[in-house]
């Protein structure tokens, strides 16, 4: 049989699809026997025309065997070859086999195989139809999707790869065209007209149920786009669908029958980054000689973003010089490449609310590496920061580090800053935000501030380091007056000319950070009623006195203000939640108004040597860090116990409380059966002794838990817990200010922790006893040893470990510590305590007059105290000297529901006074003069005292 090649060529020219397939079909027959096709003379012209026309595609050689088999099947089944309809069917089949819809992969592809292996198991999961690859712009999401698609497309009957859905859907009839494209691919080339988007969704949904397909939907911006393209129905269980997006898809699949495996796109490591950069810059995997350091600089700038590495590498001429590279890298410190900006800015522009865009710019310019709760409080009133930050995280524009700091990819930060630069390319004073200290200094020195500025930061110490030739001079305070719309102001170690009572009104200011504030007082005529946070660390303030009511103020930080002596008029800050007075060594008075602050959640008094206090805290307000090895107590937070012993208990909840006093933490519990209460050493009497054993491997003795079970037997309760050791270092007697009172006929348990582990050695004998003078019946007592890892000892210290102080005022002449804040002689004098109570406690070695008149601060002051005795009224609250002391995550009022550390605590201050609403400046001066005179006298004398046991706890 001879075949009419003319008919074949005629169909080839008239058919609208598969022209290349017809050509291959013809070439196949041309290679068959001349007997079947006709004479060589007849065949040659067609063969020549086909080859000269350049229609032989790259599929030809690989598909030839497939063509032979297909044609043979057709010939056997139909029995003839000349009908046009038959040819159409054959061509249709060939077209479907040839049209594999391949996608282009970059030439210098790096790192994809490693990432593919991490998610390869997804292809074998029958119950996970979707794979969502998400990450920041330029991170390689589309490239990875192409790699997976190219590696697996031959395993599927139907394949489709649709790129740039986000931008294409915004065009006229964009979604409809995308639906037609997808439906055509699923139906293997059969074009179906779709009357509308809604109908298109149904048609695709029906097709997905019947066809086994591999589909890639690239750059999905919103969940609604995915629903429009695929619907929400079931799909073929053997189908696989990959989506790429810049948004975390956690909530996209909650309400559908689909299951999705998520993969956050990992940025390149240093080796991969260098490899990719060098391939584009030098055409090899390694940098040219002399360029290694410059390549490392460029890699650091890109922070593993493949797009940035490719763009930066391609922008470098192949035969460039080291000077050119340095010039280009210096440019990157001031600007960002337009292509990188364009890709990254799409994520910013896709934010649904303008307030979220403003929030992003504020964070990018001012709040990177700041505590997330701190930032939320400052920006919440104007930008709904709590939900806004969550949106930025979902859009991969922001992240939170394990220690709750806001972090952002450097290129995203530069993208944000560049958006602000575009507001005025040459004049920083005309921009909404000024973050460079050099720009801020220029604006303030020349008085060029404007109404446009909403945020400005100037750090003179940092500026001096950056520009060693700069000779800064004090700035005029009036330079700030033009910035009437300021919301965020940072002026660290900046000096201004003028009087301290300058008149500046920032009606919209939310954040004032002024480290090294040089004036002694806050100007009385200042107007900053919307402030949320004030940070005046390292200031020269002598007294902090808010000039007006600041309802919105939640955070006040006066860290390291060494001359600060008073905090007054706290009633002007009714919603204060955080008060940082760390290392305010001269602070002698906090007025009683602090007790009325029900909103106060964090009070940091570490290093305030002139203050002492105790705390009584509801157990429900403590977290795992505060409780340490006692974290199991959290399951009993709603148990109730009546507390007695002091005015601290008046009006308090009966829920379990924790007392912090003398570096001892203690609580009272009902008579519960709890495995953690079972002591290692136990006695049915009121005393016991034990020898300190060797520590377990890699452990270190941290302290001891002392427990005893008791019942009430009278109206007056006088008792002490006494601990001493044979090494002579530990000799303690403690009477807690507050303890539990069980119901009549019932018992309760007193549990305490004593951090004395580092004063005990293996083999030391420790004696523990409960000395009762009146009112208690002891049923049993016990002791457990508390260990910690050697590597972690001193880290993650809870509240008890940080409440360390100079307790020399509580030391008796024998060297023992009488840790008591009561004068029990008052009970003795009225006949409610036997006269020999003190002998029962300490024996005959100490005269009882040594503790007569004992107060909350220890022994009474003498008329002419020596320097050493003056020191006894001080208490150092020692804590870790952290650079960042905003422990906002532990505040009770944080909007994310994190529990507080010290909310509703009661403070018992010996230096509290009623706060005068008005006081003359002369009165202030007199107080400060007396205090400074005392300080000078103190510094002139040296005291060499034996180090107390508590000074090393």
mmCIF file of N, CA and C in Angstrom, residues 473-583:
data_model
loop_
_atom_site.group_PDB
_atom_site.id
_atom_site.type_symbol
_atom_site.label_atom_id
_atom_site.label_comp_id
_atom_site.label_asym_id
_atom_site.label_seq_id
_atom_site.Cartn_x
_atom_site.Cartn_y
_atom_site.Cartn_z
ATOM 1 N N UNK A 473 28.596 68.919 68.480
ATOM 2 C CA UNK A 473 28.347 70.043 69.369
ATOM 3 C C UNK A 473 26.905 69.959 69.850
ATOM 4 N N UNK A 474 26.592 70.545 71.025
ATOM 5 C CA UNK A 474 25.215 70.511 71.518
ATOM 6 C C UNK A 474 24.252 71.150 70.529
ATOM 7 N N UNK A 475 23.055 70.613 70.476
ATOM 8 C CA UNK A 475 22.048 71.088 69.538
ATOM 9 C C UNK A 475 21.044 71.982 70.263
ATOM 10 N N UNK A 476 20.412 72.852 69.518
ATOM 11 C CA UNK A 476 19.399 73.713 70.105
ATOM 12 C C UNK A 476 18.109 72.927 70.305
ATOM 13 N N UNK A 477 17.554 73.050 71.499
ATOM 14 C CA UNK A 477 16.351 72.296 71.812
ATOM 15 C C UNK A 477 15.193 72.700 70.916
ATOM 16 N N UNK A 478 15.232 73.937 70.418
ATOM 17 C CA UNK A 478 14.161 74.413 69.553
ATOM 18 C C UNK A 478 14.118 73.736 68.204
ATOM 19 N N UNK A 479 15.178 72.981 67.864
ATOM 20 C CA UNK A 479 15.196 72.295 66.572
ATOM 21 C C UNK A 479 14.113 71.230 66.490
ATOM 22 N N UNK A 480 13.602 70.794 67.642
ATOM 23 C CA UNK A 480 12.567 69.768 67.651
ATOM 24 C C UNK A 480 11.162 70.333 67.455
ATOM 25 N N UNK A 481 11.034 71.641 67.596
ATOM 26 C CA UNK A 481 9.691 72.225 67.624
ATOM 27 C C UNK A 481 8.947 72.087 66.304
ATOM 28 N N UNK A 482 9.668 71.936 65.191
ATOM 29 C CA UNK A 482 9.008 71.827 63.887
ATOM 30 C C UNK A 482 8.401 70.450 63.648
ATOM 31 N N UNK A 483 8.818 69.465 64.434
ATOM 32 C CA UNK A 483 8.363 68.092 64.201
ATOM 33 C C UNK A 483 7.117 67.819 65.036
ATOM 34 N N UNK A 484 6.047 68.450 64.697
ATOM 35 C CA UNK A 484 4.837 68.398 65.529
ATOM 36 C C UNK A 484 4.084 67.081 65.398
ATOM 37 N N UNK A 485 4.410 66.271 64.397
ATOM 38 C CA UNK A 485 3.705 65.008 64.184
ATOM 39 C C UNK A 485 4.527 63.792 64.588
ATOM 40 N N UNK A 486 5.553 64.018 65.400
ATOM 41 C CA UNK A 486 6.403 62.910 65.828
ATOM 42 C C UNK A 486 5.616 61.875 66.620
ATOM 43 N N UNK A 487 5.837 60.621 66.286
ATOM 44 C CA UNK A 487 5.282 59.503 67.041
ATOM 45 C C UNK A 487 6.380 58.714 67.746
ATOM 46 N N UNK A 488 7.571 58.681 67.144
ATOM 47 C CA UNK A 488 8.680 57.892 67.657
ATOM 48 C C UNK A 488 9.924 58.758 67.699
ATOM 49 N N UNK A 489 10.544 58.899 68.868
ATOM 50 C CA UNK A 489 11.706 59.782 69.011
ATOM 51 C C UNK A 489 12.755 59.109 69.877
ATOM 52 N N UNK A 490 13.951 58.999 69.309
ATOM 53 C CA UNK A 490 15.090 58.432 70.042
ATOM 54 C C UNK A 490 16.244 59.421 69.957
ATOM 55 N N UNK A 491 16.710 59.865 71.116
ATOM 56 C CA UNK A 491 17.787 60.860 71.181
ATOM 57 C C UNK A 491 18.825 60.397 72.188
ATOM 58 N N UNK A 492 19.574 59.390 71.856
ATOM 59 C CA UNK A 492 20.509 58.802 72.802
ATOM 60 C C UNK A 492 21.786 59.622 72.912
ATOM 61 N N UNK A 493 22.103 60.005 74.160
ATOM 62 C CA UNK A 493 23.337 60.733 74.483
ATOM 63 C C UNK A 493 23.482 61.998 73.635
ATOM 64 N N UNK A 494 22.367 62.653 73.469
ATOM 65 C CA UNK A 494 22.325 63.885 72.675
ATOM 66 C C UNK A 494 22.172 65.068 73.617
ATOM 67 N N UNK A 495 23.011 66.069 73.446
ATOM 68 C CA UNK A 495 22.973 67.253 74.291
ATOM 69 C C UNK A 495 22.342 68.409 73.535
ATOM 70 N N UNK A 496 21.518 69.163 74.263
ATOM 71 C CA UNK A 496 20.869 70.334 73.697
ATOM 72 C C UNK A 496 21.207 71.557 74.538
ATOM 73 N N UNK A 497 21.299 72.677 73.856
ATOM 74 C CA UNK A 497 21.381 73.943 74.568
ATOM 75 C C UNK A 497 20.016 74.281 75.144
ATOM 76 N N UNK A 498 20.027 75.095 76.182
ATOM 77 C CA UNK A 498 18.762 75.604 76.688
ATOM 78 C C UNK A 498 18.475 75.161 78.108
ATOM 79 N N UNK A 499 17.445 75.736 78.688
ATOM 80 C CA UNK A 499 17.034 75.416 80.048
ATOM 81 C C UNK A 499 16.337 74.057 80.086
ATOM 82 N N UNK A 500 16.336 73.465 81.276
ATOM 83 C CA UNK A 500 15.697 72.154 81.393
ATOM 84 C C UNK A 500 14.186 72.251 81.262
ATOM 85 N N UNK A 501 13.625 73.434 81.523
ATOM 86 C CA UNK A 501 12.169 73.567 81.452
ATOM 87 C C UNK A 501 11.710 74.004 80.067
ATOM 88 N N UNK A 502 12.349 73.424 79.032
ATOM 89 C CA UNK A 502 11.984 73.759 77.659
ATOM 90 C C UNK A 502 10.534 73.364 77.394
ATOM 91 N N UNK A 503 9.924 74.106 76.509
ATOM 92 C CA UNK A 503 8.498 73.908 76.202
ATOM 93 C C UNK A 503 8.366 73.239 74.845
ATOM 94 N N UNK A 504 8.201 71.909 74.853
ATOM 95 C CA UNK A 504 8.004 71.162 73.613
ATOM 96 C C UNK A 504 6.755 70.305 73.781
ATOM 97 N N UNK A 505 5.905 70.371 72.796
ATOM 98 C CA UNK A 505 4.643 69.639 72.889
ATOM 99 C C UNK A 505 4.558 68.635 71.739
ATOM 100 N N UNK A 506 4.662 67.377 72.099
ATOM 101 C CA UNK A 506 4.505 66.295 71.131
ATOM 102 C C UNK A 506 3.178 65.603 71.444
ATOM 103 N N UNK A 507 2.136 66.074 70.830
ATOM 104 C CA UNK A 507 0.804 65.578 71.156
ATOM 105 C C UNK A 507 0.590 64.136 70.729
ATOM 106 N N UNK A 508 1.330 63.665 69.703
ATOM 107 C CA UNK A 508 1.122 62.318 69.169
ATOM 108 C C UNK A 508 2.250 61.351 69.516
ATOM 109 N N UNK A 509 3.205 61.795 70.324
ATOM 110 C CA UNK A 509 4.386 60.975 70.609
ATOM 111 C C UNK A 509 3.993 59.730 71.408
ATOM 112 N N UNK A 510 4.431 58.551 70.912
ATOM 113 C CA UNK A 510 4.158 57.275 71.570
ATOM 114 C C UNK A 510 5.392 56.701 72.261
ATOM 115 N N UNK A 511 6.563 56.964 71.714
ATOM 116 C CA UNK A 511 7.811 56.354 72.209
ATOM 117 C C UNK A 511 8.864 57.425 72.356
ATOM 118 N N UNK A 512 9.367 57.594 73.577
ATOM 119 C CA UNK A 512 10.470 58.514 73.841
ATOM 120 C C UNK A 512 11.618 57.716 74.433
ATOM 121 N N UNK A 513 12.691 57.604 73.684
ATOM 122 C CA UNK A 513 13.900 56.907 74.142
ATOM 123 C C UNK A 513 15.028 57.939 74.175
ATOM 124 N N UNK A 514 15.417 58.319 75.376
ATOM 125 C CA UNK A 514 16.426 59.377 75.523
ATOM 126 C C UNK A 514 17.463 58.907 76.529
ATOM 127 N N UNK A 515 18.353 58.047 76.114
ATOM 128 C CA UNK A 515 19.444 57.584 76.969
ATOM 129 C C UNK A 515 20.400 58.748 77.233
ATOM 130 N N UNK A 516 20.863 58.825 78.473
ATOM 131 C CA UNK A 516 21.803 59.884 78.811
ATOM 132 C C UNK A 516 21.169 61.262 78.914
ATOM 133 N N UNK A 517 19.887 61.324 79.233
ATOM 134 C CA UNK A 517 19.182 62.600 79.403
ATOM 135 C C UNK A 517 19.941 63.437 80.432
ATOM 136 N N UNK A 518 20.373 64.653 80.062
ATOM 137 C CA UNK A 518 21.312 65.400 80.885
ATOM 138 C C UNK A 518 20.665 66.284 81.932
ATOM 139 N N UNK A 519 19.366 66.530 81.828
ATOM 140 C CA UNK A 519 18.723 67.424 82.784
ATOM 141 C C UNK A 519 18.351 66.672 84.063
ATOM 142 N N UNK A 520 18.130 67.440 85.149
ATOM 143 C CA UNK A 520 17.869 66.832 86.448
ATOM 144 C C UNK A 520 16.400 66.488 86.660
ATOM 145 N N UNK A 521 15.518 67.171 85.913
ATOM 146 C CA UNK A 521 14.100 66.963 86.103
ATOM 147 C C UNK A 521 13.396 66.934 84.756
ATOM 148 N N UNK A 522 12.192 66.402 84.747
ATOM 149 C CA UNK A 522 11.338 66.449 83.570
ATOM 150 C C UNK A 522 10.700 67.839 83.505
ATOM 151 N N UNK A 523 10.754 68.519 82.356
ATOM 152 C CA UNK A 523 10.159 69.853 82.267
ATOM 153 C C UNK A 523 8.700 69.847 82.709
ATOM 154 N N UNK A 524 8.348 70.804 83.554
ATOM 155 C CA UNK A 524 7.002 70.851 84.121
ATOM 156 C C UNK A 524 5.946 71.227 83.095
ATOM 157 N N UNK A 525 6.358 71.850 81.987
ATOM 158 C CA UNK A 525 5.389 72.276 80.973
ATOM 159 C C UNK A 525 5.387 71.376 79.742
ATOM 160 N N UNK A 526 5.949 70.187 79.865
ATOM 161 C CA UNK A 526 5.940 69.261 78.735
ATOM 162 C C UNK A 526 4.540 68.707 78.524
ATOM 163 N N UNK A 527 4.210 68.450 77.282
ATOM 164 C CA UNK A 527 2.912 67.886 76.950
ATOM 165 C C UNK A 527 3.112 66.677 76.051
ATOM 166 N N UNK A 528 3.048 65.493 76.646
ATOM 167 C CA UNK A 528 3.240 64.245 75.911
ATOM 168 C C UNK A 528 2.242 63.217 76.422
ATOM 169 N N UNK A 529 0.977 63.572 76.331
ATOM 170 C CA UNK A 529 -0.074 62.789 76.958
ATOM 171 C C UNK A 529 -0.375 61.460 76.322
ATOM 172 N N UNK A 530 0.174 61.168 75.126
ATOM 173 C CA UNK A 530 -0.101 59.905 74.454
ATOM 174 C C UNK A 530 1.056 58.906 74.557
ATOM 175 N N UNK A 531 2.054 59.242 75.350
ATOM 176 C CA UNK A 531 3.208 58.354 75.464
ATOM 177 C C UNK A 531 2.812 56.985 75.988
ATOM 178 N N UNK A 532 3.395 55.948 75.377
ATOM 179 C CA UNK A 532 3.212 54.576 75.833
ATOM 180 C C UNK A 532 4.467 54.077 76.535
ATOM 181 N N UNK A 533 5.635 54.504 76.058
ATOM 182 C CA UNK A 533 6.898 54.029 76.628
ATOM 183 C C UNK A 533 7.880 55.185 76.761
ATOM 184 N N UNK A 534 8.492 55.271 77.933
ATOM 185 C CA UNK A 534 9.570 56.229 78.190
ATOM 186 C C UNK A 534 10.797 55.428 78.591
ATOM 187 N N UNK A 535 11.896 55.659 77.898
ATOM 188 C CA UNK A 535 13.164 55.006 78.230
ATOM 189 C C UNK A 535 14.214 56.091 78.430
ATOM 190 N N UNK A 536 14.526 56.360 79.700
ATOM 191 C CA UNK A 536 15.531 57.368 80.031
ATOM 192 C C UNK A 536 16.666 56.716 80.811
ATOM 193 N N UNK A 537 17.145 55.608 80.296
ATOM 194 C CA UNK A 537 18.276 54.924 80.909
ATOM 195 C C UNK A 537 19.509 55.821 80.904
ATOM 196 N N UNK A 538 20.372 55.628 81.915
ATOM 197 C CA UNK A 538 21.638 56.367 82.031
ATOM 198 C C UNK A 538 21.420 57.878 82.136
ATOM 199 N N UNK A 539 20.292 58.264 82.681
ATOM 200 C CA UNK A 539 19.973 59.687 82.729
ATOM 201 C C UNK A 539 20.638 60.366 83.919
ATOM 202 N N UNK A 540 20.555 61.696 83.918
ATOM 203 C CA UNK A 540 21.071 62.517 85.003
ATOM 204 C C UNK A 540 19.940 62.947 85.937
ATOM 205 N N UNK A 541 18.793 62.327 85.804
ATOM 206 C CA UNK A 541 17.631 62.692 86.612
ATOM 207 C C UNK A 541 17.907 62.493 88.100
ATOM 208 N N UNK A 542 17.417 63.439 88.907
ATOM 209 C CA UNK A 542 17.466 63.284 90.361
ATOM 210 C C UNK A 542 16.112 62.891 90.917
ATOM 211 N N UNK A 543 15.071 63.284 90.232
ATOM 212 C CA UNK A 543 13.727 62.888 90.638
ATOM 213 C C UNK A 543 12.875 62.753 89.395
ATOM 214 N N UNK A 544 12.070 61.688 89.368
ATOM 215 C CA UNK A 544 11.143 61.528 88.250
ATOM 216 C C UNK A 544 9.762 61.909 88.734
ATOM 217 N N UNK A 545 9.235 62.974 88.132
ATOM 218 C CA UNK A 545 7.958 63.525 88.554
ATOM 219 C C UNK A 545 7.155 63.865 87.300
ATOM 220 N N UNK A 546 6.230 62.999 86.855
ATOM 221 C CA UNK A 546 5.473 63.279 85.632
ATOM 222 C C UNK A 546 4.751 64.622 85.746
ATOM 223 N N UNK A 547 4.920 65.500 84.767
ATOM 224 C CA UNK A 547 4.311 66.832 84.853
ATOM 225 C C UNK A 547 2.796 66.823 84.724
ATOM 226 N N UNK A 548 2.254 65.761 84.125
ATOM 227 C CA UNK A 548 0.813 65.679 83.911
ATOM 228 C C UNK A 548 0.398 64.224 83.891
ATOM 229 N N UNK A 549 -0.877 63.981 83.872
ATOM 230 C CA UNK A 549 -1.371 62.611 83.822
ATOM 231 C C UNK A 549 -1.086 62.011 82.448
ATOM 232 N N UNK A 550 -0.478 60.840 82.433
ATOM 233 C CA UNK A 550 -0.197 60.132 81.179
ATOM 234 C C UNK A 550 -0.957 58.806 81.254
ATOM 235 N N UNK A 551 -2.194 58.828 80.828
ATOM 236 C CA UNK A 551 -3.049 57.661 80.926
ATOM 237 C C UNK A 551 -2.510 56.473 80.145
ATOM 238 N N UNK A 552 -1.883 56.743 79.009
ATOM 239 C CA UNK A 552 -1.478 55.666 78.102
ATOM 240 C C UNK A 552 -0.132 55.054 78.457
ATOM 241 N N UNK A 553 0.620 55.646 79.399
ATOM 242 C CA UNK A 553 1.975 55.177 79.687
ATOM 243 C C UNK A 553 1.944 53.788 80.318
ATOM 244 N N UNK A 554 2.658 52.846 79.700
ATOM 245 C CA UNK A 554 2.711 51.472 80.198
ATOM 246 C C UNK A 554 4.116 51.042 80.586
ATOM 247 N N UNK A 555 5.134 51.682 80.024
ATOM 248 C CA UNK A 555 6.513 51.260 80.265
ATOM 249 C C UNK A 555 7.351 52.474 80.653
ATOM 250 N N UNK A 556 8.025 52.375 81.798
ATOM 251 C CA UNK A 556 8.942 53.421 82.245
ATOM 252 C C UNK A 556 10.260 52.762 82.603
ATOM 253 N N UNK A 557 11.323 53.142 81.900
ATOM 254 C CA UNK A 557 12.644 52.552 82.113
ATOM 255 C C UNK A 557 13.618 53.656 82.492
ATOM 256 N N UNK A 558 14.118 53.600 83.723
ATOM 257 C CA UNK A 558 15.102 54.569 84.211
ATOM 258 C C UNK A 558 16.386 53.855 84.603
ATOM 259 N N UNK A 559 16.672 52.778 83.926
ATOM 260 C CA UNK A 559 17.842 51.949 84.216
ATOM 261 C C UNK A 559 19.119 52.786 84.309
ATOM 262 N N UNK A 560 19.931 52.471 85.309
ATOM 263 C CA UNK A 560 21.255 53.073 85.474
ATOM 264 C C UNK A 560 21.222 54.587 85.625
ATOM 265 N N UNK A 561 20.133 55.111 86.145
ATOM 266 C CA UNK A 561 20.096 56.541 86.476
ATOM 267 C C UNK A 561 20.657 56.664 87.894
ATOM 268 N N UNK A 562 21.956 56.787 88.004
ATOM 269 C CA UNK A 562 22.654 56.648 89.282
ATOM 270 C C UNK A 562 22.327 57.768 90.272
ATOM 271 N N UNK A 563 21.869 58.923 89.784
ATOM 272 C CA UNK A 563 21.566 60.034 90.684
ATOM 273 C C UNK A 563 20.097 60.098 91.088
ATOM 274 N N UNK A 564 19.316 59.221 90.564
ATOM 275 C CA UNK A 564 17.887 59.227 90.851
ATOM 276 C C UNK A 564 17.644 58.834 92.311
ATOM 277 N N UNK A 565 16.921 59.694 93.038
ATOM 278 C CA UNK A 565 16.650 59.421 94.449
ATOM 279 C C UNK A 565 15.184 59.171 94.729
ATOM 280 N N UNK A 566 14.302 59.652 93.856
ATOM 281 C CA UNK A 566 12.874 59.533 94.139
ATOM 282 C C UNK A 566 12.067 59.265 92.883
ATOM 283 N N UNK A 567 11.023 58.479 93.043
ATOM 284 C CA UNK A 567 9.969 58.336 92.035
ATOM 285 C C UNK A 567 8.696 58.868 92.687
ATOM 286 N N UNK A 568 8.126 59.923 92.101
ATOM 287 C CA UNK A 568 6.983 60.571 92.732
ATOM 288 C C UNK A 568 5.791 60.604 91.791
ATOM 289 N N UNK A 569 4.646 60.846 92.384
ATOM 290 C CA UNK A 569 3.411 61.061 91.641
ATOM 291 C C UNK A 569 3.123 59.936 90.653
ATOM 292 N N UNK A 570 3.230 58.717 91.142
ATOM 293 C CA UNK A 570 2.914 57.581 90.287
ATOM 294 C C UNK A 570 1.431 57.530 89.924
ATOM 295 N N UNK A 571 0.613 58.283 90.678
ATOM 296 C CA UNK A 571 -0.810 58.332 90.336
ATOM 297 C C UNK A 571 -1.033 59.014 88.988
ATOM 298 N N UNK A 572 -0.005 59.729 88.494
ATOM 299 C CA UNK A 572 -0.095 60.335 87.164
ATOM 300 C C UNK A 572 0.132 59.313 86.049
ATOM 301 N N UNK A 573 0.484 58.086 86.425
ATOM 302 C CA UNK A 573 0.685 57.007 85.451
ATOM 303 C C UNK A 573 -0.182 55.816 85.867
ATOM 304 N N UNK A 574 -1.484 55.952 85.812
ATOM 305 C CA UNK A 574 -2.383 54.940 86.388
ATOM 306 C C UNK A 574 -2.347 53.587 85.704
ATOM 307 N N UNK A 575 -1.880 53.527 84.452
ATOM 308 C CA UNK A 575 -1.884 52.257 83.716
ATOM 309 C C UNK A 575 -0.482 51.697 83.502
ATOM 310 N N UNK A 576 0.455 52.135 84.333
ATOM 311 C CA UNK A 576 1.836 51.669 84.212
ATOM 312 C C UNK A 576 1.909 50.168 84.461
ATOM 313 N N UNK A 577 2.579 49.457 83.558
ATOM 314 C CA UNK A 577 2.706 47.997 83.672
ATOM 315 C C UNK A 577 4.127 47.555 83.954
ATOM 316 N N UNK A 578 5.104 48.320 83.472
ATOM 317 C CA UNK A 578 6.509 47.937 83.623
ATOM 318 C C UNK A 578 7.303 49.117 84.163
ATOM 319 N N UNK A 579 7.998 48.895 85.271
ATOM 320 C CA UNK A 579 8.838 49.934 85.866
ATOM 321 C C UNK A 579 10.240 49.358 86.065
ATOM 322 N N UNK A 580 11.194 49.864 85.308
ATOM 323 C CA UNK A 580 12.577 49.375 85.352
ATOM 324 C C UNK A 580 13.427 50.402 86.089
ATOM 325 N N UNK A 581 13.945 50.002 87.248
ATOM 326 C CA UNK A 581 14.804 50.879 88.047
ATOM 327 C C UNK A 581 16.135 50.183 88.319
ATOM 328 N N UNK A 582 16.540 49.382 87.386
ATOM 329 C CA UNK A 582 17.752 48.559 87.523
ATOM 330 C C UNK A 582 18.970 49.451 87.752
ATOM 331 N N UNK A 583 19.687 49.164 88.826
ATOM 332 C CA UNK A 583 20.953 49.821 89.134
ATOM 333 C C UNK A 583 20.795 51.310 89.423
#
